[in-house]
Coordinates of C-alpha atoms and ligand atoms in Angstrom, one line a residue:
M1 CA 17.9 4.1 -20.4
K2 CA 17.9 0.3 -20.8
K3 CA 15.8 -1.6 -23.4
N4 CA 13.7 -4.7 -23.0
V5 CA 14.1 -5.1 -19.2
D6 CA 12.4 -8.0 -17.4
L7 CA 10.2 -6.5 -14.7
Q8 CA 9.9 -9.7 -12.7
P9 CA 12.2 -8.6 -9.9
Y10 CA 10.4 -5.3 -9.7
N11 CA 6.9 -6.5 -8.9
S12 CA 6.0 -8.3 -5.7
F13 CA 3.6 -10.6 -7.5
G14 CA 6.6 -11.8 -9.4
F15 CA 5.0 -11.8 -12.8
N16 CA 7.1 -11.7 -16.0
A17 CA 6.6 -8.6 -18.1
T18 CA 9.1 -6.7 -20.3
A19 CA 9.5 -3.0 -20.2
K20 CA 10.3 -1.5 -23.6
Y21 CA 12.5 1.1 -21.8
F22 CA 13.6 1.1 -18.2
V23 CA 15.3 3.9 -16.3
E24 CA 16.5 4.2 -12.7
I25 CA 16.3 7.6 -11.1
N26 CA 18.8 8.4 -8.4
N27 CA 18.1 12.2 -8.0
V28 CA 15.9 15.0 -9.3
D29 CA 18.5 15.9 -12.0
D30 CA 18.1 12.4 -13.5
L31 CA 14.4 13.0 -13.7
L32 CA 14.9 16.4 -15.4
Q33 CA 17.2 14.8 -17.9
L34 CA 14.7 12.0 -18.6
I35 CA 11.8 14.2 -19.3
N36 CA 13.8 16.0 -22.0
T37 CA 14.6 12.9 -23.9
P38 CA 12.9 12.2 -27.2
E39 CA 11.9 8.8 -25.9
F40 CA 10.1 10.3 -22.9
K41 CA 8.2 12.7 -25.2
A42 CA 7.1 9.9 -27.5
E43 CA 6.3 7.1 -25.1
K44 CA 3.9 6.5 -22.3
H45 CA 5.4 6.0 -18.9
L46 CA 4.9 4.1 -15.7
I47 CA 6.2 5.2 -12.3
L48 CA 7.4 2.3 -10.3
S49 CA 8.3 2.4 -6.7
G50 CA 8.6 -0.8 -4.7
G51 CA 6.2 -2.6 -7.1
N52 CA 4.2 -3.9 -4.2
N53 CA 0.8 -2.8 -5.3
I54 CA 0.9 -3.4 -9.0
L55 CA -0.4 -6.2 -11.2
F56 CA 1.1 -6.6 -14.7
T57 CA -1.7 -8.0 -16.8
N58 CA 0.3 -7.9 -20.1
D59 CA 3.6 -9.5 -21.2
C60 CA 5.0 -6.1 -22.2
F61 CA 4.8 -2.6 -20.9
D62 CA 5.0 -0.6 -24.2
G63 CA 6.7 2.5 -22.8
I64 CA 9.2 3.7 -20.2
V65 CA 9.2 2.3 -16.7
I66 CA 10.7 4.8 -14.3
L67 CA 12.1 3.3 -11.1
M68 CA 12.5 5.7 -8.2
N69 CA 15.7 5.0 -6.3
N70 CA 16.7 8.3 -4.8
K71 CA 17.9 8.0 -1.2
G72 CA 18.3 10.2 1.9
I73 CA 16.6 10.8 5.3
E74 CA 17.1 14.1 7.1
I75 CA 15.6 16.2 9.9
V76 CA 14.4 19.5 8.3
H77 CA 12.8 21.0 11.4
E78 CA 13.0 20.3 15.1
D79 CA 11.5 21.9 18.2
E80 CA 10.8 20.7 21.7
G81 CA 7.9 18.5 20.8
D82 CA 8.0 17.8 17.1
V83 CA 10.2 17.0 14.3
V84 CA 9.8 17.2 10.5
V85 CA 11.7 14.4 8.7
R86 CA 12.3 14.4 5.0
A87 CA 12.7 11.1 3.3
Q88 CA 13.5 10.7 -0.4
A89 CA 11.1 8.8 -2.5
G90 CA 13.4 5.8 -3.1
E91 CA 13.9 5.0 0.6
D92 CA 12.6 1.7 1.8
W93 CA 9.4 2.2 3.8
P94 CA 9.8 -0.4 6.5
E95 CA 13.5 0.7 7.0
F96 CA 12.4 4.3 7.3
V97 CA 9.8 3.4 10.0
K98 CA 12.4 1.3 11.9
Q99 CA 14.8 4.3 11.9
M100 CA 12.1 6.7 13.2
V101 CA 11.1 4.3 16.0
T102 CA 14.8 3.9 17.0
K103 CA 15.1 7.7 17.2
G104 CA 12.0 7.8 19.4
F105 CA 9.8 9.6 16.9
Y106 CA 6.1 8.8 17.1
G107 CA 3.7 8.8 14.2
V108 CA 4.5 6.0 11.8
E109 CA 5.0 3.0 14.1
N110 CA 1.7 1.2 13.3
L111 CA 2.8 1.3 9.6
A112 CA 5.7 -0.9 10.4
H113 CA 6.7 -3.8 8.0
I114 CA 4.6 -2.6 5.1
P115 CA 6.7 -3.4 2.0
G116 CA 7.3 -0.6 -0.4
K117 CA 9.1 2.7 -0.8
V118 CA 8.5 6.1 0.7
G119 CA 7.4 7.8 -2.6
A120 CA 4.5 5.4 -3.1
A121 CA 3.2 5.6 0.4
P122 CA 1.1 8.8 -0.2
V123 CA -0.2 7.7 -3.6
Q124 CA -2.0 4.8 -1.9
N125 CA -2.3 6.5 1.5
I126 CA -1.1 3.2 3.1
G127 CA -2.8 2.2 6.3
A128 CA -2.7 -0.5 8.9
Y129 CA -3.6 -1.1 12.6
G130 CA -5.6 2.1 13.1
M131 CA -3.1 4.5 11.4
E132 CA -2.9 5.9 7.9
L133 CA 0.0 7.7 6.2
K134 CA -2.1 10.9 6.1
D135 CA -2.0 11.1 9.9
S136 CA 1.7 12.0 9.8
F137 CA 2.1 13.4 6.3
F138 CA 3.1 17.0 6.4
Q139 CA 3.9 17.7 2.7
C140 CA 5.6 16.2 -0.3
H141 CA 7.7 17.5 -3.2
A142 CA 6.6 16.3 -6.6
L143 CA 7.9 17.0 -10.1
N144 CA 5.5 17.9 -12.9
L145 CA 6.5 15.6 -15.7
A146 CA 5.2 18.0 -18.4
T147 CA 6.9 21.2 -17.1
G148 CA 9.8 19.9 -15.0
K149 CA 8.7 22.2 -12.2
T150 CA 8.6 21.0 -8.6
R151 CA 5.4 21.5 -6.6
I152 CA 4.8 21.2 -2.9
F153 CA 1.6 19.3 -2.0
T154 CA 0.2 19.9 1.4
N155 CA -1.8 17.3 3.3
E156 CA -5.0 18.9 2.1
A157 CA -3.9 19.2 -1.5
C158 CA -3.3 15.4 -1.6
D159 CA -7.0 14.8 -1.0
F160 CA -6.4 11.6 1.0
G161 CA -9.0 9.0 1.4
Y162 CA -9.1 5.3 2.2
R163 CA -6.3 3.9 0.0
E164 CA -6.8 7.0 -2.2
S165 CA -5.1 10.3 -3.1
V166 CA -5.1 12.9 -5.8
F167 CA -2.1 11.0 -7.4
K168 CA -4.4 8.0 -8.2
H169 CA -7.1 10.2 -9.8
E170 CA -7.0 13.7 -11.1
L171 CA -3.2 13.9 -11.3
K172 CA -2.5 10.3 -12.2
G173 CA 0.8 10.0 -14.1
Q174 CA 1.3 13.7 -14.1
Y175 CA 3.6 14.1 -11.1
I176 CA 6.4 12.0 -9.6
I177 CA 6.8 12.3 -5.8
T178 CA 10.5 12.9 -5.1
S179 CA 10.4 13.3 -1.3
V180 CA 8.0 13.3 1.6
D181 CA 8.0 15.3 4.8
F182 CA 6.6 13.7 7.9
L183 CA 5.5 15.5 11.0
L184 CA 6.5 13.3 13.9
H185 CA 6.3 13.7 17.7
K186 CA 8.8 13.2 20.5
Q187 CA 5.9 12.1 22.8
S188 CA 2.6 10.6 21.9
E189 CA 0.0 8.1 23.0
L190 CA 0.3 4.7 21.3
K191 CA -2.5 3.4 19.1
L192 CA -3.3 0.0 20.5
E193 CA -7.0 -0.3 19.7
Y194 CA -6.9 -2.1 16.4
G195 CA -7.6 -5.8 16.2
N196 CA -5.3 -8.1 18.1
I197 CA -2.6 -5.7 19.1
K198 CA -3.6 -5.7 22.8
A199 CA -4.1 -9.5 22.8
Y200 CA -0.7 -10.0 21.3
L201 CA 1.0 -7.7 23.8
E202 CA -0.8 -9.4 26.7
Q203 CA 0.2 -12.8 25.5
N204 CA 3.8 -11.6 25.5
G205 CA 3.6 -10.2 29.0
I206 CA 3.8 -6.6 27.9
A207 CA 1.4 -4.4 29.9
E208 CA 2.7 -0.9 28.9
P209 CA 4.5 -1.2 25.6
T210 CA 7.2 1.2 24.5
L211 CA 7.3 2.6 21.0
Q212 CA 9.8 0.0 20.1
Q213 CA 7.8 -2.9 21.6
L214 CA 4.7 -1.7 19.6
H215 CA 6.7 -1.6 16.4
D216 CA 8.0 -5.1 17.0
A217 CA 4.6 -6.4 17.9
I218 CA 3.1 -5.1 14.7
C219 CA 6.0 -6.7 12.7
A220 CA 5.3 -10.0 14.4
I221 CA 1.5 -9.8 13.8
R222 CA 2.0 -9.0 10.1
E223 CA 4.6 -11.8 9.7
A224 CA 2.2 -14.3 11.1
K225 CA -0.7 -13.3 8.8
L226 CA 0.8 -12.0 5.6
P227 CA 3.0 -13.9 3.1
D228 CA 6.6 -12.9 2.8
V229 CA 6.9 -11.6 -0.7
K230 CA 10.4 -13.1 -1.0
Q231 CA 8.8 -16.5 -0.7
I232 CA 5.3 -16.2 -2.2
G233 CA 4.2 -13.5 -4.7
S234 CA 1.5 -11.2 -3.6
A235 CA 0.5 -7.5 -3.4
G236 CA -0.8 -7.5 0.2
S237 CA -4.5 -6.8 0.4
F238 CA -5.9 -7.3 -3.1
F239 CA -9.3 -5.7 -2.5
K240 CA -10.4 -2.7 -0.5
N241 CA -12.8 -3.2 2.4
P242 CA -16.2 -2.2 1.1
V243 CA -18.3 0.4 2.8
I244 CA -22.0 -0.3 2.9
S245 CA -25.2 1.5 4.2
A246 CA -26.4 1.0 7.7
E247 CA -29.6 -0.6 6.3
Q248 CA -27.7 -3.1 4.2
F249 CA -25.5 -3.9 7.2
D250 CA -28.4 -4.4 9.6
A251 CA -29.9 -6.9 7.2
L252 CA -26.6 -8.8 6.9
Q253 CA -26.1 -8.8 10.6
K254 CA -29.4 -10.5 11.2
Q255 CA -28.2 -13.3 8.9
Y256 CA -24.6 -13.3 10.1
P257 CA -24.6 -12.1 13.8
D258 CA -20.8 -12.5 14.0
I259 CA -20.0 -10.3 11.0
P260 CA -17.0 -8.1 11.9
H261 CA -17.5 -4.4 11.1
Y262 CA -16.2 -0.9 11.8
P263 CA -18.2 2.4 11.7
D264 CA -17.3 4.6 8.8
A265 CA -18.1 8.2 7.8
E266 CA -21.8 9.4 7.6
G267 CA -23.3 6.4 9.4
M268 CA -21.9 3.9 6.8
V269 CA -20.3 0.6 7.9
K270 CA -17.0 -0.9 6.7
V271 CA -17.0 -4.6 6.4
P272 CA -13.8 -6.6 6.0
A273 CA -13.5 -8.0 2.5
G274 CA -11.3 -10.8 3.9
W275 CA -14.3 -12.1 6.0
L276 CA -16.7 -11.9 3.0
I277 CA -14.2 -13.8 0.8
E278 CA -13.6 -16.4 3.5
Q279 CA -17.4 -16.9 4.0
A280 CA -17.8 -17.3 0.2
G281 CA -15.5 -20.3 0.5
W282 CA -12.3 -19.0 -1.1
K283 CA -9.8 -19.0 1.7
G284 CA -7.0 -21.4 0.9
W285 CA -8.3 -22.1 -2.6
R286 CA -5.5 -22.6 -5.2
D287 CA -4.7 -23.9 -8.6
D288 CA -1.2 -24.6 -10.0
Y289 CA -0.2 -21.0 -10.2
V290 CA -2.4 -18.7 -8.1
G291 CA -4.6 -18.8 -5.0
V292 CA -6.2 -17.1 -2.0
Y293 CA -3.7 -17.0 0.9
E294 CA -4.7 -19.6 3.6
K295 CA -4.1 -17.2 6.5
Q296 CA -5.7 -14.0 5.1
A297 CA -8.4 -14.3 2.4
L298 CA -7.9 -10.7 1.3
V299 CA -4.5 -11.6 -0.1
L300 CA -4.2 -13.2 -3.5
V301 CA -1.0 -15.1 -4.1
H302 CA 1.1 -16.2 -7.1
Y303 CA 3.0 -19.5 -6.5
G304 CA 5.1 -19.1 -9.6
G305 CA 4.8 -19.9 -13.3
G306 CA 1.5 -18.0 -13.7
K307 CA 0.5 -14.8 -15.5
G308 CA -1.1 -11.6 -14.3
E309 CA -4.3 -12.7 -16.2
D310 CA -4.6 -15.7 -13.8
I311 CA -4.9 -13.2 -10.9
V312 CA -7.3 -11.0 -12.9
S313 CA -9.6 -14.0 -13.6
L314 CA -9.4 -15.3 -10.0
S315 CA -10.2 -11.8 -8.7
Q316 CA -13.3 -11.6 -11.0
R317 CA -14.6 -15.0 -9.8
I318 CA -14.2 -13.9 -6.2
Q319 CA -16.0 -10.6 -6.9
K320 CA -18.8 -12.4 -8.5
S321 CA -19.3 -14.9 -5.8
V322 CA -19.1 -12.3 -3.0
E323 CA -21.7 -10.2 -4.9
E324 CA -24.0 -13.3 -5.3
K325 CA -23.7 -14.3 -1.6
F326 CA -23.8 -10.9 0.1
G327 CA -25.0 -8.4 -2.6
I328 CA -21.8 -6.4 -2.0
Q329 CA -19.3 -5.3 -4.7
I330 CA -15.7 -5.4 -3.7
S331 CA -13.1 -3.5 -5.8
P332 CA -9.3 -4.0 -6.1
E333 CA -6.9 -1.8 -4.3
V334 CA -4.1 -3.1 -6.5
N335 CA -3.3 -1.1 -9.6
F336 CA -3.7 -3.0 -12.9
V337 CA -1.2 -2.2 -15.6
Ligands
EPU401 N1 -11.0 -11.7 8.4 C1 -11.6 -13.0 8.2 N2 -11.0 -13.8 7.3 C2 -9.8 -13.5 6.7 C3 -9.3 -12.3 6.9 C4 -9.8 -11.4 7.7 O1 -12.6 -13.3 8.8 O2 -9.4 -14.4 5.9 C5 -11.6 -10.8 9.4 C6 -10.7 -10.8 10.7 O3 -11.0 -11.8 11.5 C7 -11.0 -9.4 11.2 C8 -11.3 -8.6 10.0 O4 -11.6 -9.5 8.9 O5 -12.1 -9.4 12.0 C9 -10.1 -7.7 9.6 O6 -9.0 -8.4 9.3 P1 -7.5 -7.8 9.4 O7 -7.3 -7.2 10.7 O8 -6.5 -8.8 9.0 O9 -7.5 -6.6 8.4 P2 -8.0 -6.4 6.9 O10 -9.2 -5.5 7.0 O11 -8.2 -7.7 6.2 C10 -6.7 -4.2 6.6 C11 -5.8 -3.6 5.5 C12 -4.4 -4.2 5.6 C13 -3.8 -4.0 7.0 C14 -4.8 -4.6 8.0 C15 -4.4 -4.3 9.4 C16 -7.2 -3.0 3.7 C17 -7.6 -3.3 2.3 N3 -6.3 -3.8 4.2 O12 -6.8 -5.6 6.2 O13 -3.5 -3.6 4.7 O14 -2.5 -4.5 7.2 O15 -6.1 -4.0 7.8 O16 -4.6 -3.0 9.7 O17 -7.7 -2.0 4.3 C18 -2.8 -3.7 2.4 O18 -3.4 -2.7 2.2 O19 -2.1 -4.3 1.5 C19 -2.8 -4.3 3.7 C20 -2.2 -5.4 4.0

């Protein structure tokens, strides 16, 4: 266990914050040892994976930061049509997706190029281009930090929702996901319906994409729209897309006939927060330290030298102005610490 560790390299916003204690976990035994230490019993803790969805709002995390770094990918079941692949929590997510695509396994290809690690993917139920992690999630192993016992969580037990799971709510901070099993397929239809996937493929002369071509197209689309966190600090989408009632949507559509929208459960309508923020005039706004990404208004960025509080205050101003203009409340998908 190290003391006073700078967390700047461990959060994709690139903010400075010091961890009172910092420990890197390479296997389940490391975790079992950790939870029996006096420090663990006395201090609060923060589970850190890729640090791609976290905003440090203070200069110091007054507790133990646990960095998951256990590795390994293996096939645990295989039959004619399907395969169950187990990935350890510390595996890099986009590398995992790349490997599955290379092997010809269908089920995670639209989630290509999302920065992060495997263990955090179910917590957030990551999603993109018409696919969510829950679609291929079979089960995960997670360690109870109070008892040291491992529990298997089925898909149902995770209570997945839009960027939500039981690990963000009822069980927050209680379990560490140590590995995830994915149910993937040797044959499947590709999901090409979302946004500009088809247009991109057409432009590149691809009529019937292979699994690999779809993966590569999604990587290219993301690269064109989202900042490279190695260059500019960000946490991907900062807000969730709000879901509003059909009545509220109809009224808005009368005023803004071009408003993009997607049907959601129970007759509700999902509206892209990026569009609302752009219409409210924020796209490309910046000060010396932070701003709203010029190619995707849902992404707040840190240009360097700023503090987490700068993003908090920018996000509050954006929320206020979206609410004033549209009467819609948008809420962060990023976790504040
Ligand atoms: N839009 C604008 N202006 C903008 C941004 C978007 O008008 O500045 C409009 C677009 O024209 C489009 C609609 O909003 O009509 C949706 O935009 P986009 O396809 O870029 O997706 P998004 O809803 O902004 C979501 C996810 C992303 C994911 C993409 C692609 C959330 C919170 N975000 O963004 O996930 O990559 O769809 O599937 O659901 C993330 O969670 O960190 C993330 C990047």
